[in-house]
Amino acid sequence: MGPNAVAIIPGAGLVRRSADTDYPFRQDSDFWYLTGFNHPDATAVFSTTPGRPPFTLFVQPRDRTAETWTGIRPGVEGAQTEFGADAADDCSRLIESIPELLTDAHRLFHSFGRDPKLDVGIQAVQEDRRLHSRRGGAPIDETVDPRATLHEMRLFKTEPELALMREAASITCEAHQAAAREAAPNRNEYEIEALLDYVFRRRGGAGAAYGSIVAGGPNAAILHYITNDQPLRQGDLLLIDAGCEYEGYASDVTRTYPVGGRFEGPTRAVYQAVLDAQQAALDAVRPGATLPEIHDAALRKLVEGMVALELLDGRMDDLIEQQAYTPYYMHSTSHWLGLDVHDVGRYAVDGKPRPLEAGMVFTIEPGLYIAKDDASAPEALRGIGVRIEDDIAITQDGYENLTEAIPKTVEAVENWMA
Ligand code: GLY
Ligand code: MN
Ligand code: MN
């Protein structure tokens, strides 16, 4: 932060679901990363101005009635004894405390545009300092968005963070196994979703890290299908994109299972084409490689597969150049993964894709989707959708596939389901 700097980092509040019920609380990822404090309406203030506590937490105070209804709060005292704050105060005093918090500050870390009350409080202090500068109050010279630094930190996972991501992956593996075993005709997509949720929670996860996609047959071609309310049919594929959130960290895994346990008819060849593309992408992973290189490796293999399946016809380079594949593959192959499923961190530096470095975690998730009403596709292939997604951590000399334990070859998937 440098000397004489103050950072103000607000946490999440409760969000109204309907009438007088709220959505389950989920802490803001930046706030969670910095504090490990998992209660609503808190704000962290970090300070390097002389004589100020380095770490102050503003929190909901103890309140017997409120705690009887909604649960125990650490309160002002707990913020210090349990969460390591040097000072703590009632969150209702945050705005009135801003002038004092900013005393002697020359640089302020704050993300404007997220919390209007806080923005107004800070701007009022700035304006006041400017007007009274003759009496010695200097306005803050520099306001910096803390996310630039913070998100770069979050991009590089430390060993304890990787341990949490491995646990999220391990729970996800068990959940996929429970789901795969039940992927039988006449089961409904929501039954499969319920099994995933059950395992996520049973093993101490917070639940799904994002809306689970449980897409039977042609629903697999709807990329973010989360309705999950249709019956499964023998011989169809079932695309499950679901990962557990554990201690705030997401896993993000897709497998595509044959309903009934065996890949039938053309589903096998489509599945194999995606698996080959995913392997080509994995073969391109190393420190120093870039995500666009990995995407290109997957794409070339996938387009080869599309030609073999007679979805496309023409010269490889032309098909890629003309993006002829977009009706069947319309998303990118990778995204950062961490506290958020589509995690923070810059994808490019100085206008160029950044080289991968140890500690970065991302997905590899090629897919092939043939809409059921796509008249230009061979009829037998219509309504087939496949995606295969793993979570990859870059190491000093290669990579670790965090989700390797979840089977994906045709044979391994069929054995697992049996
Ligand atoms: N589940 C969202 C994604 O794979 O990016
Ligand atoms: Mn996914
Ligand atoms: Mn993903």
mmCIF file of N, CA, C and O in Angstrom, residues 303-341:
data_model
loop_
_atom_site.group_PDB
_atom_site.id
_atom_site.type_symbol
_atom_site.label_atom_id
_atom_site.label_comp_id
_atom_site.label_asym_id
_atom_site.label_seq_id
_atom_site.Cartn_x
_atom_site.Cartn_y
_atom_site.Cartn_z
ATOM 1 N N VAL A 303 -11.905 -29.155 -34.716
ATOM 2 C CA VAL A 303 -12.330 -28.935 -36.107
ATOM 3 C C VAL A 303 -12.033 -30.195 -36.942
ATOM 4 O O VAL A 303 -12.840 -30.609 -37.776
ATOM 5 N N GLU A 304 -10.876 -30.828 -36.668
ATOM 6 C CA GLU A 304 -10.583 -32.125 -37.304
ATOM 7 C C GLU A 304 -11.722 -33.098 -37.055
ATOM 8 O O GLU A 304 -12.198 -33.779 -37.960
ATOM 9 N N GLY A 305 -12.162 -33.129 -35.799
ATOM 10 C CA GLY A 305 -13.270 -34.013 -35.417
ATOM 11 C C GLY A 305 -14.553 -33.642 -36.137
ATOM 12 O O GLY A 305 -15.299 -34.520 -36.596
ATOM 13 N N MET A 306 -14.808 -32.350 -36.278
ATOM 14 C CA MET A 306 -16.040 -31.908 -36.955
ATOM 15 C C MET A 306 -16.039 -32.337 -38.424
ATOM 16 O O MET A 306 -17.083 -32.692 -38.968
ATOM 17 N N VAL A 307 -14.839 -32.313 -39.033
ATOM 18 C CA VAL A 307 -14.737 -32.750 -40.430
ATOM 19 C C VAL A 307 -15.001 -34.260 -40.505
ATOM 20 O O VAL A 307 -15.789 -34.724 -41.339
ATOM 21 N N ALA A 308 -14.389 -35.014 -39.596
ATOM 22 C CA ALA A 308 -14.585 -36.469 -39.594
ATOM 23 C C ALA A 308 -16.053 -36.826 -39.356
ATOM 24 O O ALA A 308 -16.559 -37.814 -39.905
ATOM 25 N N LEU A 309 -16.733 -36.018 -38.562
ATOM 26 C CA LEU A 309 -18.157 -36.271 -38.273
ATOM 27 C C LEU A 309 -19.084 -35.727 -39.361
ATOM 28 O O LEU A 309 -20.298 -35.840 -39.262
ATOM 29 N N GLU A 310 -18.462 -35.104 -40.375
ATOM 30 C CA GLU A 310 -19.206 -34.513 -41.504
ATOM 31 C C GLU A 310 -20.098 -33.346 -41.081
ATOM 32 O O GLU A 310 -21.131 -33.066 -41.698
ATOM 33 N N LEU A 311 -19.688 -32.681 -40.021
ATOM 34 C CA LEU A 311 -20.359 -31.431 -39.636
ATOM 35 C C LEU A 311 -19.819 -30.289 -40.486
ATOM 36 O O LEU A 311 -20.521 -29.331 -40.780
ATOM 37 N N LEU A 312 -18.533 -30.409 -40.839
ATOM 38 C CA LEU A 312 -17.878 -29.383 -41.647
ATOM 39 C C LEU A 312 -17.186 -30.054 -42.818
ATOM 40 O O LEU A 312 -16.843 -31.242 -42.750
ATOM 41 N N ASP A 313 -16.949 -29.268 -43.858
ATOM 42 C CA ASP A 313 -16.260 -29.777 -45.033
ATOM 43 C C ASP A 313 -15.361 -28.657 -45.545
ATOM 44 O O ASP A 313 -15.822 -27.533 -45.714
ATOM 45 N N GLY A 314 -14.093 -28.986 -45.768
ATOM 46 C CA GLY A 314 -13.197 -27.965 -46.308
ATOM 47 C C GLY A 314 -11.796 -28.131 -45.761
ATOM 48 O O GLY A 314 -11.511 -29.092 -45.029
ATOM 49 N N ARG A 315 -10.905 -27.211 -46.136
ATOM 50 C CA ARG A 315 -9.523 -27.260 -45.651
ATOM 51 C C ARG A 315 -9.478 -26.743 -44.229
ATOM 52 O O ARG A 315 -10.080 -25.718 -43.902
ATOM 53 N N MET A 316 -8.726 -27.469 -43.394
ATOM 54 C CA MET A 316 -8.549 -27.133 -41.999
ATOM 55 C C MET A 316 -8.316 -25.625 -41.764
ATOM 56 O O MET A 316 -9.036 -24.987 -40.992
ATOM 57 N N ASP A 317 -7.283 -25.086 -42.451
ATOM 58 C CA ASP A 317 -6.911 -23.683 -42.196
ATOM 59 C C ASP A 317 -8.038 -22.726 -42.579
ATOM 60 O O ASP A 317 -8.277 -21.737 -41.899
ATOM 61 N N ASP A 318 -8.738 -23.051 -43.676
ATOM 62 C CA ASP A 318 -9.861 -22.202 -44.096
ATOM 63 C C ASP A 318 -10.982 -22.244 -43.066
ATOM 64 O O ASP A 318 -11.569 -21.216 -42.728
ATOM 65 N N LEU A 319 -11.290 -23.441 -42.600
ATOM 66 C CA LEU A 319 -12.393 -23.590 -41.634
ATOM 67 C C LEU A 319 -12.105 -22.804 -40.366
ATOM 68 O O LEU A 319 -13.007 -22.186 -39.772
ATOM 69 N N ILE A 320 -10.816 -22.812 -39.960
ATOM 70 C CA ILE A 320 -10.441 -22.082 -38.744
ATOM 71 C C ILE A 320 -10.451 -20.581 -39.020
ATOM 72 O O ILE A 320 -11.040 -19.804 -38.278
ATOM 73 N N GLU A 321 -9.842 -20.212 -40.147
ATOM 74 C CA GLU A 321 -9.798 -18.812 -40.560
ATOM 75 C C GLU A 321 -11.211 -18.204 -40.646
ATOM 76 O O GLU A 321 -11.474 -17.112 -40.161
ATOM 77 N N GLN A 322 -12.131 -18.960 -41.248
ATOM 78 C CA GLN A 322 -13.511 -18.462 -41.444
ATOM 79 C C GLN A 322 -14.407 -18.696 -40.228
ATOM 80 O O GLN A 322 -15.595 -18.381 -40.260
ATOM 81 N N GLN A 323 -13.838 -19.296 -39.196
ATOM 82 C CA GLN A 323 -14.592 -19.607 -37.970
ATOM 83 C C GLN A 323 -15.856 -20.407 -38.292
ATOM 84 O O GLN A 323 -16.922 -20.179 -37.706
ATOM 85 N N ALA A 324 -15.695 -21.359 -39.213
ATOM 86 C CA ALA A 324 -16.841 -22.174 -39.646
ATOM 87 C C ALA A 324 -17.376 -23.052 -38.508
ATOM 88 O O ALA A 324 -18.482 -23.562 -38.581
ATOM 89 N N TYR A 325 -16.570 -23.200 -37.467
ATOM 90 C CA TYR A 325 -16.920 -24.092 -36.348
ATOM 91 C C TYR A 325 -17.903 -23.465 -35.359
ATOM 92 O O TYR A 325 -18.453 -24.139 -34.502
ATOM 93 N N THR A 326 -18.125 -22.137 -35.452
ATOM 94 C CA THR A 326 -18.887 -21.463 -34.375
ATOM 95 C C THR A 326 -20.310 -21.982 -34.134
ATOM 96 O O THR A 326 -20.784 -21.879 -33.009
ATOM 97 N N PRO A 327 -21.009 -22.561 -35.146
ATOM 98 C CA PRO A 327 -22.318 -23.136 -34.780
ATOM 99 C C PRO A 327 -22.187 -24.282 -33.774
ATOM 100 O O PRO A 327 -23.140 -24.590 -33.056
ATOM 101 N N TYR A 328 -21.000 -24.914 -33.735
ATOM 102 C CA TYR A 328 -20.830 -26.117 -32.903
ATOM 103 C C TYR A 328 -19.898 -25.903 -31.704
ATOM 104 O O TYR A 328 -19.887 -26.690 -30.778
ATOM 105 N N TYR A 329 -19.083 -24.877 -31.770
ATOM 106 C CA TYR A 329 -18.198 -24.554 -30.631
ATOM 107 C C TYR A 329 -18.105 -23.041 -30.542
ATOM 108 O O TYR A 329 -17.428 -22.407 -31.345
ATOM 109 N N MET A 330 -18.810 -22.465 -29.572
ATOM 110 C CA MET A 330 -18.990 -21.007 -29.564
ATOM 111 C C MET A 330 -18.461 -20.354 -28.296
ATOM 112 O O MET A 330 -18.690 -19.175 -28.069
ATOM 113 N N HIS A 331 -17.761 -21.103 -27.462
ATOM 114 C CA HIS A 331 -17.208 -20.470 -26.262
ATOM 115 C C HIS A 331 -15.704 -20.695 -26.212
ATOM 116 O O HIS A 331 -15.158 -21.477 -26.997
ATOM 117 N N SER A 332 -15.034 -19.995 -25.283
ATOM 118 C CA SER A 332 -13.591 -20.179 -25.212
ATOM 119 C C SER A 332 -13.284 -21.404 -24.356
ATOM 120 O O SER A 332 -14.159 -21.969 -23.700
ATOM 121 N N THR A 333 -12.025 -21.818 -24.392
ATOM 122 C CA THR A 333 -11.658 -23.100 -23.794
ATOM 123 C C THR A 333 -11.320 -22.977 -22.313
ATOM 124 O O THR A 333 -11.411 -23.950 -21.581
ATOM 125 N N SER A 334 -10.939 -21.764 -21.876
ATOM 126 C CA SER A 334 -10.421 -21.634 -20.510
ATOM 127 C C SER A 334 -10.872 -20.349 -19.833
ATOM 128 O O SER A 334 -11.171 -19.360 -20.498
ATOM 129 N N HIS A 335 -10.912 -20.396 -18.506
ATOM 130 C CA HIS A 335 -11.055 -19.185 -17.683
ATOM 131 C C HIS A 335 -10.354 -19.440 -16.364
ATOM 132 O O HIS A 335 -10.189 -20.596 -15.954
ATOM 133 N N TRP A 336 -9.939 -18.365 -15.709
ATOM 134 C CA TRP A 336 -9.326 -18.502 -14.381
ATOM 135 C C TRP A 336 -10.350 -19.083 -13.411
ATOM 136 O O TRP A 336 -11.561 -18.848 -13.556
ATOM 137 N N LEU A 337 -9.853 -19.772 -12.403
ATOM 138 C CA LEU A 337 -10.716 -20.407 -11.398
ATOM 139 C C LEU A 337 -10.141 -20.147 -10.009
ATOM 140 O O LEU A 337 -8.928 -20.215 -9.820
ATOM 141 N N GLY A 338 -11.004 -19.867 -9.059
ATOM 142 C CA GLY A 338 -10.542 -19.637 -7.682
ATOM 143 C C GLY A 338 -11.716 -19.388 -6.771
ATOM 144 O O GLY A 338 -12.645 -20.188 -6.728
ATOM 145 N N LEU A 339 -11.703 -18.275 -6.056
ATOM 146 C CA LEU A 339 -12.836 -17.946 -5.188
ATOM 147 C C LEU A 339 -14.095 -17.699 -6.012
ATOM 148 O O LEU A 339 -15.199 -17.866 -5.510
ATOM 149 N N ASP A 340 -13.926 -17.267 -7.239
ATOM 150 C CA ASP A 340 -15.062 -17.180 -8.155
ATOM 151 C C ASP A 340 -14.868 -18.180 -9.273
ATOM 152 O O ASP A 340 -13.739 -18.470 -9.668
ATOM 153 N N VAL A 341 -15.992 -18.690 -9.772
ATOM 154 C CA VAL A 341 -15.862 -19.718 -10.816
ATOM 155 C C VAL A 341 -15.224 -19.111 -12.062
ATOM 156 O O VAL A 341 -14.327 -19.739 -12.656
#
